[in-house]
PDB file of C-alpha atoms and ligand atoms in Angstrom:
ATOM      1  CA  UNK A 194      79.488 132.129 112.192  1.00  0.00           C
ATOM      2  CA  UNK A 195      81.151 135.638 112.703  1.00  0.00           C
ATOM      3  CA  UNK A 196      84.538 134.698 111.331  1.00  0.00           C
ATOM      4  CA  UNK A 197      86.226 138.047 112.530  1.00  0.00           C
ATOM      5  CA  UNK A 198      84.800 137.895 116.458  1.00  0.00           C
ATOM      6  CA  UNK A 199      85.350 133.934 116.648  1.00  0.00           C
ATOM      7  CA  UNK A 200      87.625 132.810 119.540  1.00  0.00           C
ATOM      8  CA  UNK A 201      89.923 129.608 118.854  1.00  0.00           C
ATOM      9  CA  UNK A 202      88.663 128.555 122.551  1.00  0.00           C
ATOM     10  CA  UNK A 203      91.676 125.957 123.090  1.00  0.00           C
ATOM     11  CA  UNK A 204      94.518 126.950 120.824  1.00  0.00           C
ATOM     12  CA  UNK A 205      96.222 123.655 121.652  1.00  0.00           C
ATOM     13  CA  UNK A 206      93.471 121.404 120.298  1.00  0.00           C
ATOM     14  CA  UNK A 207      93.964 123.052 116.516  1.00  0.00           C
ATOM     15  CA  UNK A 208      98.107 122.356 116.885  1.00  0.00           C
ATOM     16  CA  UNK A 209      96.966 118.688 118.106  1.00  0.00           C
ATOM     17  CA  UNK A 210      94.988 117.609 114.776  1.00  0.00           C
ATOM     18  CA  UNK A 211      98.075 118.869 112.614  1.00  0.00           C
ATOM     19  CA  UNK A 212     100.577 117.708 114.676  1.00  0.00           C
ATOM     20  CA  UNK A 213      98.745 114.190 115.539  1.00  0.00           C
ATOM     21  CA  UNK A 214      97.678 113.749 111.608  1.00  0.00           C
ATOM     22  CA  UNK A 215     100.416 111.144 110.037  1.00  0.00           C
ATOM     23  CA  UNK A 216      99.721 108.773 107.439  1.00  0.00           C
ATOM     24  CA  UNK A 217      98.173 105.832 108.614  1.00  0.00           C
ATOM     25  CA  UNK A 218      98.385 102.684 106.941  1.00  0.00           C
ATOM     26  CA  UNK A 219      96.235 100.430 108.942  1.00  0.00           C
ATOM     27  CA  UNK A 220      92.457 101.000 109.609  1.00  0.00           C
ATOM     28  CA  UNK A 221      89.836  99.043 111.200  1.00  0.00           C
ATOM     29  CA  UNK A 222      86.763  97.794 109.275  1.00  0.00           C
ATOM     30  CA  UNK A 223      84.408 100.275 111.990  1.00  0.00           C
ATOM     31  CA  UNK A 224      82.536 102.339 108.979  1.00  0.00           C
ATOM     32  CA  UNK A 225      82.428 105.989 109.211  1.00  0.00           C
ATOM     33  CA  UNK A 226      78.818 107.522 109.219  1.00  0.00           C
ATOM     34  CA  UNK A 227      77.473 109.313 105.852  1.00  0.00           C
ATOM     35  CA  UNK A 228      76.795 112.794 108.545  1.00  0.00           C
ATOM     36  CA  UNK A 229      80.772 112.657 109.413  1.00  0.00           C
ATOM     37  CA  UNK A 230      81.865 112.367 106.117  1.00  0.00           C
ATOM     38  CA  UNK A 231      79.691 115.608 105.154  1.00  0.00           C
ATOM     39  CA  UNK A 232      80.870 117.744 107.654  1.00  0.00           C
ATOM     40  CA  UNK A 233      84.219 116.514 107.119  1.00  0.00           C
ATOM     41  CA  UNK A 234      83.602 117.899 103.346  1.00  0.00           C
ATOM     42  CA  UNK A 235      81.720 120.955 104.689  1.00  0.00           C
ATOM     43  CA  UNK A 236      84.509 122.202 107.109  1.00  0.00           C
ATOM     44  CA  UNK A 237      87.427 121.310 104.601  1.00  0.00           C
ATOM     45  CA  UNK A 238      85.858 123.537 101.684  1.00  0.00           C
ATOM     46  CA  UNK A 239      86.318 126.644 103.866  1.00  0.00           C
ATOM     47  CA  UNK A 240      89.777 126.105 102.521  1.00  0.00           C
ATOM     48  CA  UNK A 241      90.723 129.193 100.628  1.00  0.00           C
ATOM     49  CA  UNK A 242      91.629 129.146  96.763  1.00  0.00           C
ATOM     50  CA  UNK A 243      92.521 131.692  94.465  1.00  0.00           C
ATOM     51  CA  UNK A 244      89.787 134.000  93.555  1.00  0.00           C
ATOM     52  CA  UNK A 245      87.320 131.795  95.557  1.00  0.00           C
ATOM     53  CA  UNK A 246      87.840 129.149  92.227  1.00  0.00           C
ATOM     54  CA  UNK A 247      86.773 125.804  94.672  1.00  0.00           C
ATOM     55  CA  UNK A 248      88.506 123.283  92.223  1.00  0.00           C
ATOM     56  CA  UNK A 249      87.974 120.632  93.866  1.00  0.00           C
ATOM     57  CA  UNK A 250      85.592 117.630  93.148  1.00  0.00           C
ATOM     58  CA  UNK A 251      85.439 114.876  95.383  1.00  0.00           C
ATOM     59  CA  UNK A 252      84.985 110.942  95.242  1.00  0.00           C
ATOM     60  CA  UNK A 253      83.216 109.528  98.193  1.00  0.00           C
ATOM     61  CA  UNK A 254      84.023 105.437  97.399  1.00  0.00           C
ATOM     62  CA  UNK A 255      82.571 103.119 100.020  1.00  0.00           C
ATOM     63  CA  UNK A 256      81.267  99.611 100.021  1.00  0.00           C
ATOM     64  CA  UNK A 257      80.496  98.495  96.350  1.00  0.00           C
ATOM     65  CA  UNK A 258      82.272 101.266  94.554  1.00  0.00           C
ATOM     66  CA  UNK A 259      84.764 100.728  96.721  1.00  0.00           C
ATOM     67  CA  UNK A 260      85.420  97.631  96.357  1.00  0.00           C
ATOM     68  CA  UNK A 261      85.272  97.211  92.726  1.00  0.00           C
ATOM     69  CA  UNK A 262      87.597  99.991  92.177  1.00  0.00           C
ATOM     70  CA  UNK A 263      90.051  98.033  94.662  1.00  0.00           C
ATOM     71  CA  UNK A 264      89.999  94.462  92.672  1.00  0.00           C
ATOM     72  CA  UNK A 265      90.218  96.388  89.048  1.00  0.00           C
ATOM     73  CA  UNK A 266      93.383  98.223  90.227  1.00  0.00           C
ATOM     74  CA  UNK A 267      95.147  95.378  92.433  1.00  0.00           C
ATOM     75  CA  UNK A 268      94.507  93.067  89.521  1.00  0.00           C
ATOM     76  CA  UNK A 269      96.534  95.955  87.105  1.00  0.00           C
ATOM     77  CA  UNK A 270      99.104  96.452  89.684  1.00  0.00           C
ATOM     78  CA  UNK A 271      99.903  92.409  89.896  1.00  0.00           C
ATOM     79  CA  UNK A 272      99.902  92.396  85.696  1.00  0.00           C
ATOM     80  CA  UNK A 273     102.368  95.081  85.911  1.00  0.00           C
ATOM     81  CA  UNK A 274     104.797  92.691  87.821  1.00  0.00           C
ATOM     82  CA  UNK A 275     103.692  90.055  85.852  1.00  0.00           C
ATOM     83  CA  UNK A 276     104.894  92.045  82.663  1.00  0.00           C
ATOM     84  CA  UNK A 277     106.814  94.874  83.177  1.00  0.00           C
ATOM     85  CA  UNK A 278     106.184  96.309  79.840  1.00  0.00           C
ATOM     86  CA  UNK A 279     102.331  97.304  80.621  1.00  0.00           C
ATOM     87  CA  UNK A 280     103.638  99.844  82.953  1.00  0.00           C
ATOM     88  CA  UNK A 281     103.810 102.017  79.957  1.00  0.00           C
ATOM     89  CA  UNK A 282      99.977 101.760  79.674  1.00  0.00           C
ATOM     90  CA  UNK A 283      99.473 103.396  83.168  1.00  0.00           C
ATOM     91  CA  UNK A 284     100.364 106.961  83.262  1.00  0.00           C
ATOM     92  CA  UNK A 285     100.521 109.801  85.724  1.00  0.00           C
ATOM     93  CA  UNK A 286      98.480 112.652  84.668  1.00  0.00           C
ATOM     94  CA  UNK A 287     101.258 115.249  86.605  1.00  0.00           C
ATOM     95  CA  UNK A 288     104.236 115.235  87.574  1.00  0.00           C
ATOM     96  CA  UNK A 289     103.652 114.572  91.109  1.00  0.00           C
ATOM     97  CA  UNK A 290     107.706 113.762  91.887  1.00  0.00           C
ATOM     98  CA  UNK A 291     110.580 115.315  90.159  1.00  0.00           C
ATOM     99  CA  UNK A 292     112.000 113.712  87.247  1.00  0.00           C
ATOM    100  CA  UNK A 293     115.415 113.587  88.399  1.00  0.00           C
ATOM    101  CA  UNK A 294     115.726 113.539  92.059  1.00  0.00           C
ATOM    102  CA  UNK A 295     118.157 115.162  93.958  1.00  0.00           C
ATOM    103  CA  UNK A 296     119.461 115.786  97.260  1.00  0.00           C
ATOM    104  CA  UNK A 297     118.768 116.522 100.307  1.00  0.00           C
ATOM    105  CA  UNK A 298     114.415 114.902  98.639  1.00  0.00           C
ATOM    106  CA  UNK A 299     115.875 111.833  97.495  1.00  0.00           C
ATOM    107  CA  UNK A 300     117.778 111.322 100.953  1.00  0.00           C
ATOM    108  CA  UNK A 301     114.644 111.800 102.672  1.00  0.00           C
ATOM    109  CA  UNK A 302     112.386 109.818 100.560  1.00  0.00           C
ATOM    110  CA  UNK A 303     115.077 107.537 100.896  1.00  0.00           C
ATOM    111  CA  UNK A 304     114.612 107.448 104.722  1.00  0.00           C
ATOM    112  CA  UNK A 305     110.953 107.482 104.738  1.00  0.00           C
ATOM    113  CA  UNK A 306     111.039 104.663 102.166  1.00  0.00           C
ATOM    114  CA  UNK A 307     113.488 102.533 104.002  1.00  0.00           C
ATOM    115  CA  UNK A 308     111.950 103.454 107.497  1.00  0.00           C
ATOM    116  CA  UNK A 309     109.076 102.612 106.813  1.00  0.00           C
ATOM    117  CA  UNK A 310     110.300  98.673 105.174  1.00  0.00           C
ATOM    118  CA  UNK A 311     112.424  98.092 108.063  1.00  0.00           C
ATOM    119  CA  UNK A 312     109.517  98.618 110.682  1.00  0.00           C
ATOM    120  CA  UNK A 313     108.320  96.021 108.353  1.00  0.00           C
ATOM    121  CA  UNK A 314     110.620  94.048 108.559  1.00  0.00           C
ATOM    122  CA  UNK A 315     111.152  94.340 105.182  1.00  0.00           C
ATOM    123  CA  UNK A 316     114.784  94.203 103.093  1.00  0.00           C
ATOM    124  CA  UNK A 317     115.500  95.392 100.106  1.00  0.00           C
ATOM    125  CA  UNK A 318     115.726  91.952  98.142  1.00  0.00           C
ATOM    126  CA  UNK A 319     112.345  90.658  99.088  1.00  0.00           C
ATOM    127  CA  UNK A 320     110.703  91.651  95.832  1.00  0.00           C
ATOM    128  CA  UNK A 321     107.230  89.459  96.881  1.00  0.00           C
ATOM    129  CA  UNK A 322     106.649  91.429 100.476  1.00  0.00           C
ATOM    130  CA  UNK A 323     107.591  95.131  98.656  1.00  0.00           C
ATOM    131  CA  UNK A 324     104.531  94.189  96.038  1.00  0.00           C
ATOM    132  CA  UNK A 325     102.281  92.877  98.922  1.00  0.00           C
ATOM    133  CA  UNK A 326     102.818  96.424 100.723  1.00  0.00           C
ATOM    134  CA  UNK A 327     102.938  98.999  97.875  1.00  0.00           C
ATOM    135  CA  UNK A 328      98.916  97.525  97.192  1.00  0.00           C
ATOM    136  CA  UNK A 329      98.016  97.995 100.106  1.00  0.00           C
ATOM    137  CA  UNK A 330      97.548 101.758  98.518  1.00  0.00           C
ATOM    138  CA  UNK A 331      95.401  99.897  96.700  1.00  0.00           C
ATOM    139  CA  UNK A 332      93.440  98.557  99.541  1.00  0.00           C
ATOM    140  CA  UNK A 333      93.246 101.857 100.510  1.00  0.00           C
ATOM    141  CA  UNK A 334      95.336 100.342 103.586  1.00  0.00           C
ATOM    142  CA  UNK A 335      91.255  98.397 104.612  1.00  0.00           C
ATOM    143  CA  UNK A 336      89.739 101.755 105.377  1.00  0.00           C
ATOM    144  CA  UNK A 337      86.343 101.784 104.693  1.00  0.00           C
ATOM    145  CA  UNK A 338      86.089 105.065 102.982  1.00  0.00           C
ATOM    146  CA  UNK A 339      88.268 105.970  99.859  1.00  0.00           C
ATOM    147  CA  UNK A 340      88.200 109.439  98.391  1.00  0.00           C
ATOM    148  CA  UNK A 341      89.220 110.071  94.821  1.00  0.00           C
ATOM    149  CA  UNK A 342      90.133 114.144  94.636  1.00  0.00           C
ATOM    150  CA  UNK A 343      90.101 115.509  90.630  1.00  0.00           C
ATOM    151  CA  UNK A 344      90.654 118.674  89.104  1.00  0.00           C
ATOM    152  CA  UNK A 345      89.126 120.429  85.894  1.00  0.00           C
ATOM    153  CA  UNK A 346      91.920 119.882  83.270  1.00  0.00           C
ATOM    154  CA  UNK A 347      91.554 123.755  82.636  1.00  0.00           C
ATOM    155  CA  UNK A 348      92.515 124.787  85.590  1.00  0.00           C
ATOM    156  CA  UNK A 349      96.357 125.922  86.481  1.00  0.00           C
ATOM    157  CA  UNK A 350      99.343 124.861  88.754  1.00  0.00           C
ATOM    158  CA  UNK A 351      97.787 127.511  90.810  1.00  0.00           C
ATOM    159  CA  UNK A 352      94.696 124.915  92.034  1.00  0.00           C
ATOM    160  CA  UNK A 353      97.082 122.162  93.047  1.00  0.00           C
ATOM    161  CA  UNK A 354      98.164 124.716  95.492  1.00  0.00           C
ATOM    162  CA  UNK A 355      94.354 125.335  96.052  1.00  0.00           C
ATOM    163  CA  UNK A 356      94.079 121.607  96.328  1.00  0.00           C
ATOM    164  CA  UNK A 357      96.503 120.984  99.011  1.00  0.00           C
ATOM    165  CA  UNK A 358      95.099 123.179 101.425  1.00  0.00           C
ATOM    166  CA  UNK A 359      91.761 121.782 101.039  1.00  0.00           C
ATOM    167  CA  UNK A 360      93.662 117.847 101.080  1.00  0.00           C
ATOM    168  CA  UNK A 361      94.950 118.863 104.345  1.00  0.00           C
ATOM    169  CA  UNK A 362      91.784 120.868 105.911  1.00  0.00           C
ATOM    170  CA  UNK A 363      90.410 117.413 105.109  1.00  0.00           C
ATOM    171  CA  UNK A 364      92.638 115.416 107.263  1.00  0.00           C
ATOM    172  CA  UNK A 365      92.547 118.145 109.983  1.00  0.00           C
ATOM    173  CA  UNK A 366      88.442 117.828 109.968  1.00  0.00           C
ATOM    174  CA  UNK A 367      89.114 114.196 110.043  1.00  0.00           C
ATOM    175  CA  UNK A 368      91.176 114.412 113.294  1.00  0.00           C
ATOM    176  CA  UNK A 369      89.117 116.558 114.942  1.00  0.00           C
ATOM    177  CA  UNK A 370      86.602 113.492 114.889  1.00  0.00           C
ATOM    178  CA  UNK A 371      88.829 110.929 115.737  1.00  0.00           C
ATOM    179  CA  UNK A 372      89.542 109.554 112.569  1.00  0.00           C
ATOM    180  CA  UNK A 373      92.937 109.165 110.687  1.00  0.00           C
ATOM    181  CA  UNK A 374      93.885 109.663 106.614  1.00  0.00           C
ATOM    182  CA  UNK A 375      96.324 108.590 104.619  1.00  0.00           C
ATOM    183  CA  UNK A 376      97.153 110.655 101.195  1.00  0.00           C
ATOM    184  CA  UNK A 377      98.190 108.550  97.929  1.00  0.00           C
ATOM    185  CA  UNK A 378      99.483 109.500  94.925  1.00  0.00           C
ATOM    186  CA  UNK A 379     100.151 105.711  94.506  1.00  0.00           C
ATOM    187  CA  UNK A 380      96.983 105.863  92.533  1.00  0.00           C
ATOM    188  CA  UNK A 381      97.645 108.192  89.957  1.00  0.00           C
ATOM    189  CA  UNK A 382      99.322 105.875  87.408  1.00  0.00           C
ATOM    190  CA  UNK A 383      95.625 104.410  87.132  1.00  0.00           C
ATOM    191  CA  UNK A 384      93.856 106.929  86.814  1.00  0.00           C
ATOM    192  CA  UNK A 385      92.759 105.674  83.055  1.00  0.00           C
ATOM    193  CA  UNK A 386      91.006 102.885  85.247  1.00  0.00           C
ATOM    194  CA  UNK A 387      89.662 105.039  87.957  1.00  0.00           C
ATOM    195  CA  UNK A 388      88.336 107.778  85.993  1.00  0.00           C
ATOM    196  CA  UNK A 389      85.297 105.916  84.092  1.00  0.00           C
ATOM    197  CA  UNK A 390      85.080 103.755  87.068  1.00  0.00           C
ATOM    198  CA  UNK A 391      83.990 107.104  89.379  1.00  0.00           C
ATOM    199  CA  UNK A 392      82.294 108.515  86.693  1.00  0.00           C
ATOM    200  CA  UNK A 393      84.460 111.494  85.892  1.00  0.00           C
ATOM    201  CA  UNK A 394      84.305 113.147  82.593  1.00  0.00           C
ATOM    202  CA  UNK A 395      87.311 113.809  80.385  1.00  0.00           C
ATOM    203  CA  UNK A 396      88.247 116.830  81.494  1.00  0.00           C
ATOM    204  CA  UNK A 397      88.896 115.732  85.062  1.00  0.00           C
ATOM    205  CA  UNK A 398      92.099 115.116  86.089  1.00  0.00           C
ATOM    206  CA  UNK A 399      93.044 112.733  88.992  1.00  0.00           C
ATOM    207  CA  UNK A 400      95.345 114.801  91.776  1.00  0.00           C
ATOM    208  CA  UNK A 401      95.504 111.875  94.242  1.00  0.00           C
ATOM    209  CA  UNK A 402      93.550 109.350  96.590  1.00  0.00           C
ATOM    210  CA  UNK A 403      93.220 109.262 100.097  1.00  0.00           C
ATOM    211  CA  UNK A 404      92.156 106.240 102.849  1.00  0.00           C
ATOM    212  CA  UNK A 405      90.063 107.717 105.504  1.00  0.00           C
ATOM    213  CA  UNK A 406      88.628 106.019 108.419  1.00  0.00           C
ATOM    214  CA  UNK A 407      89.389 104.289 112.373  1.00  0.00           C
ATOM    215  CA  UNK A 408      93.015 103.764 112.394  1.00  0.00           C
ATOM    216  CA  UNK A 409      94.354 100.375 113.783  1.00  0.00           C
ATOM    217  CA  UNK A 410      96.362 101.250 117.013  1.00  0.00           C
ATOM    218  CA  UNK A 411      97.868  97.526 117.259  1.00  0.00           C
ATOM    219  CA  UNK A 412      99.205  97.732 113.335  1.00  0.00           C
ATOM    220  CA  UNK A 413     103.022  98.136 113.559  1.00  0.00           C
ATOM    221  CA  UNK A 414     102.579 100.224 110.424  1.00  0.00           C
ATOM    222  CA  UNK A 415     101.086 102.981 112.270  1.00  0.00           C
ATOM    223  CA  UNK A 416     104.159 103.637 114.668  1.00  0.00           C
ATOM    224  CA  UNK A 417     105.977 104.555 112.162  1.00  0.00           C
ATOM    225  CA  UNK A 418     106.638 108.298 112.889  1.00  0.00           C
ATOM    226  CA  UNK A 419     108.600 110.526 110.267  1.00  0.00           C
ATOM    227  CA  UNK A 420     110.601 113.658 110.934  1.00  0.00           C
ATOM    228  CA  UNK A 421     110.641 117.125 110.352  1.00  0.00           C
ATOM    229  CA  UNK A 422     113.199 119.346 109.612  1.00  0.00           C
ATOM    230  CA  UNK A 423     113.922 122.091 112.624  1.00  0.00           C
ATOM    231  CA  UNK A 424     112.416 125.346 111.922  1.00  0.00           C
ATOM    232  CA  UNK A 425     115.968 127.103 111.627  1.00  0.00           C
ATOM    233  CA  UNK A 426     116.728 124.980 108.813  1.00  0.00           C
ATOM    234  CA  UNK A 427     113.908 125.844 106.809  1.00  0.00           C
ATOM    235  CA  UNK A 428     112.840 129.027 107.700  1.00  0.00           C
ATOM    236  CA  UNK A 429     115.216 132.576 107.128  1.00  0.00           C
ATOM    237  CA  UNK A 430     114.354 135.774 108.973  1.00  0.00           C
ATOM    238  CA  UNK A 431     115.145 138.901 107.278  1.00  0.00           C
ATOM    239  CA  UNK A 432     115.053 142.427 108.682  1.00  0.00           C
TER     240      UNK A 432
HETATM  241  C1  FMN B1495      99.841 114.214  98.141  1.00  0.00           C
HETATM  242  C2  FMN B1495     100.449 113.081  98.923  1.00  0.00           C
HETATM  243  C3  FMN B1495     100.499 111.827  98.375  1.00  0.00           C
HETATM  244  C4  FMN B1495     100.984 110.741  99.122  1.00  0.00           C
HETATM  245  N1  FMN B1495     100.938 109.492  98.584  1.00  0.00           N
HETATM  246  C5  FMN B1495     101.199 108.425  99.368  1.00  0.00           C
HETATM  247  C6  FMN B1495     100.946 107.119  98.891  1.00  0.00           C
HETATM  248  O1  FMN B1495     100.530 106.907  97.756  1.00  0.00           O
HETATM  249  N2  FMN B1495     101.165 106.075  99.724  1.00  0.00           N
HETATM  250  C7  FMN B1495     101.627 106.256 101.002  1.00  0.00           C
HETATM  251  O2  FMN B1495     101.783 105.260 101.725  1.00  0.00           O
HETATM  252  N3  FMN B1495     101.884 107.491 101.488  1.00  0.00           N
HETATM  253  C8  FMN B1495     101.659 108.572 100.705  1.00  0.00           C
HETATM  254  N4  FMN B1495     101.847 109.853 101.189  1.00  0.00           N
HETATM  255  C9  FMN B1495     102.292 110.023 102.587  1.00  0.00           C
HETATM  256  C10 FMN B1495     103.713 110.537 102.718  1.00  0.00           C
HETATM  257  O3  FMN B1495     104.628 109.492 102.542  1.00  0.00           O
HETATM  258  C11 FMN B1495     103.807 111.167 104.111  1.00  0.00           C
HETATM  259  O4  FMN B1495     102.973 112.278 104.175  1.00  0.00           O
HETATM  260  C12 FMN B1495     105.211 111.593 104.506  1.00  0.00           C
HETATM  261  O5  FMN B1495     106.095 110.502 104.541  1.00  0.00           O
HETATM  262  C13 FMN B1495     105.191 112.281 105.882  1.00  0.00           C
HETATM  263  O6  FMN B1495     104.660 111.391 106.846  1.00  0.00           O
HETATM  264  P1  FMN B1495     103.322 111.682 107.669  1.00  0.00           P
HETATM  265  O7  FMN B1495     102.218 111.958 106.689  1.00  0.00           O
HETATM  266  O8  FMN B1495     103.078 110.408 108.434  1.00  0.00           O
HETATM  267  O9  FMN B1495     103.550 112.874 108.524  1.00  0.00           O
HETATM  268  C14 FMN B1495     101.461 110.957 100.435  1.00  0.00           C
HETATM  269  C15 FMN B1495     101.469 112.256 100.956  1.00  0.00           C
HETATM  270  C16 FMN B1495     100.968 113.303 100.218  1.00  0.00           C
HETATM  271  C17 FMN B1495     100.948 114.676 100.824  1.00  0.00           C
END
């Protein structure tokens, strides 16, 4: 491909998978094919990185692997409620979220949080139905195809910027063949199960999860829409 004299024929189509990417949390059990996957992969590592550094390593988890992985960390997850204090055994490599949140993040992880419950149908006492949703993460919400994404401990802050752009060339890719993603972080406080059960060596790091596959158009959970901030709010022009 000559990058320089290629023509983004329809313009719209490239705004469509960003704009129509949104975390699903409902897929159907339709596998994906081994080809898509690849070329999924292939497109998403023309995702640029500091000095061309490609930190990325990728997890491809389906059937078995899959899974196992799934039981191991739903059966941690229900010992955790079980007995609060093992939480301390389960630890986030990074510091994905702040330690102390403050506004105007907490009031919108507030809304998402909240939102996304009350679509649910779900209020803020009912302990049982919070538990049964939060593992769906660690059903990978039924999709088919679970990724595990980890980084070479040596590496900087600088790849997790690396990292995102490739995360989201992924779920672009993914788009542009139909399918829908979800990104999780919800997995990270396991990583000391899902590290030897991928195969990673020590020094890999976990950065996140992600369920890929057929979302389900009749799940509730996938209506769920979240906003954006206008661009004048974010964005200051200077001359
Ligand atoms: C790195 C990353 C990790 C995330 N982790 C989770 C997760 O563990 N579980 C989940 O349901 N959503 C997760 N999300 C999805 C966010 O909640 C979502 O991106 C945000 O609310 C905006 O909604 P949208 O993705 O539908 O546009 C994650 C998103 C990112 C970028």
């Amino acid at each position: 491909m000559n990058q320089v004299s290629t023509v983004v024929a329809d313009p719209r189509s490239v705004d469509q998978a960003i704009a129509s990417r949104f975390s699903a949390r409902a897929f159907l059990p339709r596998p994906v094919e081994r080809r898509t996957l690849e070329d999924i992969l292939a497109v998403a590592s023309r995702a640029p990185s500091g000095t061309n550094t490609q930190p990325w390593r990728v997890y491809v988890l389906q059937g078995a692997s899959r899974d196992t992985l799934v039981d191991k960390v739903c059966a941690a997850h229900d010992a955790i409620r079980a007995n609060p204090q093992l939480a301390a055994e389960y630890r986030e490599e990074y510091d994905y979220y702040p330690e102390k949140w403050v506004s105007p993040y907490i009031d919108r992880r507030r809304e998402n949080g909240w939102g996304l419950y009350g679509l649910l149908g779900i209020t803020k006492g009912d302990k049982d139905r919070m538990h049964a949703q939060h593992q769906r993460n660690y059903r990978f919400f039924d999709a088919p195809v679970g990724l595990m994404f980890t980084l070479d401990r040596i590496m900087g802050r600088g790849s997790l910027v690396d990292y995102g752009m490739f995360l989201q060339s992924i779920m672009v890719a993914a788009r542009a063949r139909g399918l829908h993603t979800c990104p999780q972080a919800a997995w990270n406080g396991f990583a000391r199960i899902i590290l030897p059960h991928i195969g990673a060596g020590a020094d890999e790091m976990l950065v996140c999860g992600m369920a890929l596959g057929w979302a389900d158009e009749s799940a509730p959970v996938n209506g769920f829409h979240t906003p954006r901030e206008p661009v004048e709010r974010f964005a200051r022009w200077l001359e």
